[in-house]
Amino acid sequence: MSTQTDPDASQQRRLSRARAALKGVEARIGAPRPATDRPVLPLAPELAPLLPEGLGRGQVVSVTGATSLMLALASAASAAGSWTAAIGMPTVGVVAAARRGIALERFALIPHPGAQAAQAVGACVDGMDVVLLGERLALSDADRRRLAARAKERGGVIIAAGEWPGAHVTLTVERSSWDGLGAGDGRLIERDLTVAVGGRRQGAVRRVRLALDAAPGLRFARTGARIDVDRVNVDGEVA
Amino acid sequence: MSEMVSRRAAGDGARRADARAGSVSPARSGPVATVRRAVLWVPDWPVVAAMSDAGIGADTPAAVLHGRGMMAVSAAARTAGVRRGMRKRLAQRACPDLVILPHDEGRDSRVFETVAAAAEDVVSGVEISRPGLLMIPADGAARFHGSEESLAEALVNSVAELAGCECAVGAADGLLAAILAARASELVPPGTSRDYLADAPVGVLPLAAMERRQREQVEDLVGVLVRLGLTSLSDFTALPAGDVLARFGPVGRWAHRIGRGEDVRPPVLRRSEEDIAVRYDFEEPAQRVEQLALVAGHVAQQLDAALLEAGVRCGRVRISATTEQGDMLERVWRTDVGSRSGAFSRHMTDRVRWQLEGWLSGTSTGPEPAPLTSLGLTAEDVVPLGSEQAYLWGGVSGADSRAQRTLERVQSLLGPDAVLAVREQGGRSPRDRVLSLPWGQEAMPARRIEHPWPGRIPDPAPATVLPLPEPLQVLDAGGAPVRIDRRLAMSAPPTWVRLQVDPRDERAAAARRHPSSGHVGHGEGGPTWGLAQPVEAWAGPWPVAERWWSPDASRRACLQIALRRPDGSPGQAVLASFTAGEWVLEAVYD
């Protein structure tokens, strides 16, 4: 008996010692602020695996490969009262934005800012909560750095399509497969995205699999649908 | 104008409430004191308003078409034989030169404001009963002008001079008698209204109904009365009031009282609120922004002071500037009414400066930039201090006004059309389902979303919708284009899809030069096709035939196609449509 309790006791002692040491270090250097302190914008629950810490204010999120993912990121904040601007996205599907939950009365489109893109984006970052940027904007790297700093100061979120050097979070869609089509029958119903999450403070690249456009009623309405219902509930980290 | 409309609605509600109260207790039938009133009537108002709005001379035969018949006819057209209620074809046969104008209630009320303003030049308070008809309590005004004749003369002169249209004025006790008197340009002596009305046919009763639904009810009532043999008002008013109520309900009761020359409610007068304007004339034409910014600040402060002195706030400010060439540069800015008093002038200064900067740098649309000779600010939507409408819960949200200001700033930077507000509307293709307008502009009536729209592309909606469809190649297994015939039979299942690629891409350009690329014979100008991508799965074709009756008719068949990448992983899904022998890419589900 005693041979079994002794390692437990020593473990407890070591643990308490380690905790005391950690406390001492924290007292000397200053405790790190918990991550929840940072103000965040609301995020749709199905995107939580992508950004476990939430959509932090003042962040730059770069999204490659899926416009609908950009809209989904902005949707919950917009529904909760934030203003959203889409700059340099002449092809954005407004109906898709509305279906994702973006409130169109607080949604402005600036499709062709032209040579004055930097000023227009700057003004929007100052006054709007979420700014969606298209891929072909006339922004230099210095402009981008300035805009990121401005977003950090004002507490807005920039969601940029394509590469953004120094983005806090980089979401790259590596695989997107649609379900519901057959050979001349069916229709697009649901899709699976595999998103690689990287970024400045993200450590190693994670891969997250998530289902977009999954309408719960439809999944059971189609007979013979080859969809595994459980998959939606699984957090589904593939790698 | 909204004020006017709401007041009219309120008055109408009061009238209805009055009628309802009457139906509950017929004993309480005492009329409100009958008011002596003068009525100013502009004949054929809808057509007069439409002609003045369209800039057509008064001697042109014109008519306003509403629904299936002519709603109002100008005097010249009437001489040519066009009548109210005539069908369009008959009217055009009677008078081939007839100008047919659309019906627009908003325009009628808007243009009538000038007539009301002209009448207010003569008397202090008027009630706009409906566009085309003004009511004035006659007693005080007649005393002021000496007699009712001189009042009528002053009104007719003022309207002819200031509003530029002919009108008729009459005076009598009670509503209906006054309206009839105006139509006949008569002054009915006090106390004789009942006799004046006695000989009139019952058909005049709808003239006193100011609202369309009420007028329809009264017209139905008149039809019944005529079929019962009660053709004159004296026959109708001789019936006991209780019986009329029992047989015809509140409408009958209302008509009975109106027909006896009584009033159901006193006139509701409106007070005119003048727009508050300030103006600055440059001694020398100014072109430098710094110079203008100083003036902008000065003018904005003046406007703020003028608003404060009048005890009002405004909802919109119109900034207008005149250039040396005589061009007018004008734009209306919304301001949020409630929140600020001292900050107002600073915000207006900003807006004036943005606007002028935009003009002078030539980035925003408008006339040629030129030195300015004068600058004016006009406060519109003026409301008394303290009566602004805030949100239902709490005041104006700071984020909302900040975002509005941001968008106005961007508009001043890029031009008003560069910032779009979007709305969803009904339609079949993803492109048709969006209505986009310059930010801040009032929305046009959209196609209704609730309508069924058979053949609509099903949800989920594509996240990328091309503003203009792009050509695309849909090929069968042998590489020949897939065709869809009139009966929606496909020549072969689609096997390959070639999308367009950016011609600046070097690899694509190199591939384009290769003879196997399929570009041979297309010359240099054609689209640059990417590699053929295999089709993973597809659905369709779904036929969409729209507006076959109009020049923008379209007939297409849509296909949803999921592609596969060369490495075997699933690729993107696209919405393609086949129209007039060509495949186009409508949208991408990305």
PDB file of N, CA and C in Angstrom, chain B residues 401-430:
ATOM      1  N   SER B 401     -24.516  56.122 -36.517  1.00  0.00           N
ATOM      2  CA  SER B 401     -24.234  57.424 -37.115  1.00  0.00           C
ATOM      3  C   SER B 401     -22.784  57.487 -37.581  1.00  0.00           C
ATOM      4  N   ARG B 402     -21.906  56.783 -36.869  1.00  0.00           N
ATOM      5  CA  ARG B 402     -20.504  56.744 -37.294  1.00  0.00           C
ATOM      6  C   ARG B 402     -20.390  56.046 -38.653  1.00  0.00           C
ATOM      7  N   ALA B 403     -21.093  54.938 -38.796  1.00  0.00           N
ATOM      8  CA  ALA B 403     -21.026  54.219 -40.061  1.00  0.00           C
ATOM      9  C   ALA B 403     -21.634  55.056 -41.188  1.00  0.00           C
ATOM     10  N   GLN B 404     -22.739  55.734 -40.895  1.00  0.00           N
ATOM     11  CA  GLN B 404     -23.346  56.582 -41.926  1.00  0.00           C
ATOM     12  C   GLN B 404     -22.362  57.650 -42.370  1.00  0.00           C
ATOM     13  N   ARG B 405     -21.708  58.269 -41.401  1.00  0.00           N
ATOM     14  CA  ARG B 405     -20.750  59.316 -41.755  1.00  0.00           C
ATOM     15  C   ARG B 405     -19.602  58.756 -42.576  1.00  0.00           C
ATOM     16  N   THR B 406     -19.154  57.533 -42.203  1.00  0.00           N
ATOM     17  CA  THR B 406     -18.077  56.902 -42.952  1.00  0.00           C
ATOM     18  C   THR B 406     -18.473  56.727 -44.408  1.00  0.00           C
ATOM     19  N   LEU B 407     -19.696  56.229 -44.612  1.00  0.00           N
ATOM     20  CA  LEU B 407     -20.116  55.969 -45.981  1.00  0.00           C
ATOM     21  C   LEU B 407     -20.272  57.268 -46.750  1.00  0.00           C
ATOM     22  N   GLU B 408     -20.736  58.312 -46.073  1.00  0.00           N
ATOM     23  CA  GLU B 408     -20.834  59.595 -46.760  1.00  0.00           C
ATOM     24  C   GLU B 408     -19.443  60.119 -47.121  1.00  0.00           C
ATOM     25  N   ARG B 409     -18.503  59.854 -46.236  1.00  0.00           N
ATOM     26  CA  ARG B 409     -17.121  60.264 -46.510  1.00  0.00           C
ATOM     27  C   ARG B 409     -16.600  59.539 -47.754  1.00  0.00           C
ATOM     28  N   VAL B 410     -16.856  58.239 -47.823  1.00  0.00           N
ATOM     29  CA  VAL B 410     -16.387  57.471 -48.990  1.00  0.00           C
ATOM     30  C   VAL B 410     -17.110  57.959 -50.246  1.00  0.00           C
ATOM     31  N   GLN B 411     -18.392  58.287 -50.087  1.00  0.00           N
ATOM     32  CA  GLN B 411     -19.128  58.804 -51.236  1.00  0.00           C
ATOM     33  C   GLN B 411     -18.519  60.110 -51.729  1.00  0.00           C
ATOM     34  N   SER B 412     -18.103  60.939 -50.797  1.00  0.00           N
ATOM     35  CA  SER B 412     -17.509  62.203 -51.234  1.00  0.00           C
ATOM     36  C   SER B 412     -16.158  61.973 -51.891  1.00  0.00           C
ATOM     37  N   LEU B 413     -15.514  60.858 -51.511  1.00  0.00           N
ATOM     38  CA  LEU B 413     -14.200  60.548 -52.057  1.00  0.00           C
ATOM     39  C   LEU B 413     -14.315  59.960 -53.463  1.00  0.00           C
ATOM     40  N   LEU B 414     -15.236  59.032 -53.630  1.00  0.00           N
ATOM     41  CA  LEU B 414     -15.293  58.256 -54.876  1.00  0.00           C
ATOM     42  C   LEU B 414     -16.468  58.645 -55.750  1.00  0.00           C
ATOM     43  N   GLY B 415     -17.353  59.465 -55.263  1.00  0.00           N
ATOM     44  CA  GLY B 415     -18.570  59.768 -56.021  1.00  0.00           C
ATOM     45  C   GLY B 415     -19.744  59.041 -55.401  1.00  0.00           C
ATOM     46  N   PRO B 416     -20.928  59.624 -55.502  1.00  0.00           N
ATOM     47  CA  PRO B 416     -22.074  59.037 -54.798  1.00  0.00           C
ATOM     48  C   PRO B 416     -22.457  57.649 -55.298  1.00  0.00           C
ATOM     49  N   ASP B 417     -22.111  57.321 -56.547  1.00  0.00           N
ATOM     50  CA  ASP B 417     -22.530  56.020 -57.074  1.00  0.00           C
ATOM     51  C   ASP B 417     -21.572  54.894 -56.703  1.00  0.00           C
ATOM     52  N   ALA B 418     -20.448  55.247 -56.060  1.00  0.00           N
ATOM     53  CA  ALA B 418     -19.454  54.221 -55.785  1.00  0.00           C
ATOM     54  C   ALA B 418     -19.812  53.397 -54.562  1.00  0.00           C
ATOM     55  N   VAL B 419     -20.696  53.905 -53.717  1.00  0.00           N
ATOM     56  CA  VAL B 419     -21.103  53.163 -52.528  1.00  0.00           C
ATOM     57  C   VAL B 419     -22.529  52.699 -52.760  1.00  0.00           C
ATOM     58  N   LEU B 420     -22.730  51.411 -52.655  1.00  0.00           N
ATOM     59  CA  LEU B 420     -24.045  50.865 -52.987  1.00  0.00           C
ATOM     60  C   LEU B 420     -24.704  50.286 -51.741  1.00  0.00           C
ATOM     61  N   ALA B 421     -25.998  50.529 -51.659  1.00  0.00           N
ATOM     62  CA  ALA B 421     -26.807  49.822 -50.677  1.00  0.00           C
ATOM     63  C   ALA B 421     -27.522  48.724 -51.439  1.00  0.00           C
ATOM     64  N   VAL B 422     -27.603  47.556 -50.851  1.00  0.00           N
ATOM     65  CA  VAL B 422     -28.211  46.440 -51.574  1.00  0.00           C
ATOM     66  C   VAL B 422     -29.444  45.951 -50.836  1.00  0.00           C
ATOM     67  N   ARG B 423     -30.367  45.476 -51.611  1.00  0.00           N
ATOM     68  CA  ARG B 423     -31.571  44.875 -51.054  1.00  0.00           C
ATOM     69  C   ARG B 423     -31.861  43.615 -51.843  1.00  0.00           C
ATOM     70  N   GLU B 424     -32.545  42.707 -51.184  1.00  0.00           N
ATOM     71  CA  GLU B 424     -32.938  41.501 -51.886  1.00  0.00           C
ATOM     72  C   GLU B 424     -34.270  41.769 -52.550  1.00  0.00           C
ATOM     73  N   GLN B 425     -34.462  41.237 -53.734  1.00  0.00           N
ATOM     74  CA  GLN B 425     -35.760  41.365 -54.373  1.00  0.00           C
ATOM     75  C   GLN B 425     -36.105  40.046 -55.055  1.00  0.00           C
ATOM     76  N   GLY B 426     -37.304  39.964 -55.564  1.00  0.00           N
ATOM     77  CA  GLY B 426     -37.728  38.722 -56.198  1.00  0.00           C
ATOM     78  C   GLY B 426     -37.031  38.540 -57.531  1.00  0.00           C
ATOM     79  N   GLY B 427     -36.911  37.308 -57.983  1.00  0.00           N
ATOM     80  CA  GLY B 427     -36.283  37.062 -59.265  1.00  0.00           C
ATOM     81  C   GLY B 427     -35.877  35.616 -59.364  1.00  0.00           C
ATOM     82  N   ARG B 428     -35.398  35.229 -60.527  1.00  0.00           N
ATOM     83  CA  ARG B 428     -35.060  33.828 -60.731  1.00  0.00           C
ATOM     84  C   ARG B 428     -33.557  33.604 -60.687  1.00  0.00           C
ATOM     85  N   SER B 429     -32.797  34.347 -61.469  1.00  0.00           N
ATOM     86  CA  SER B 429     -31.354  34.117 -61.459  1.00  0.00           C
ATOM     87  C   SER B 429     -30.751  34.897 -60.287  1.00  0.00           C
ATOM     88  N   PRO B 430     -29.591  34.436 -59.799  1.00  0.00           N
ATOM     89  CA  PRO B 430     -28.988  35.122 -58.648  1.00  0.00           C
ATOM     90  C   PRO B 430     -28.742  36.605 -58.921  1.00  0.00           C
TER      91      PRO B 430
END
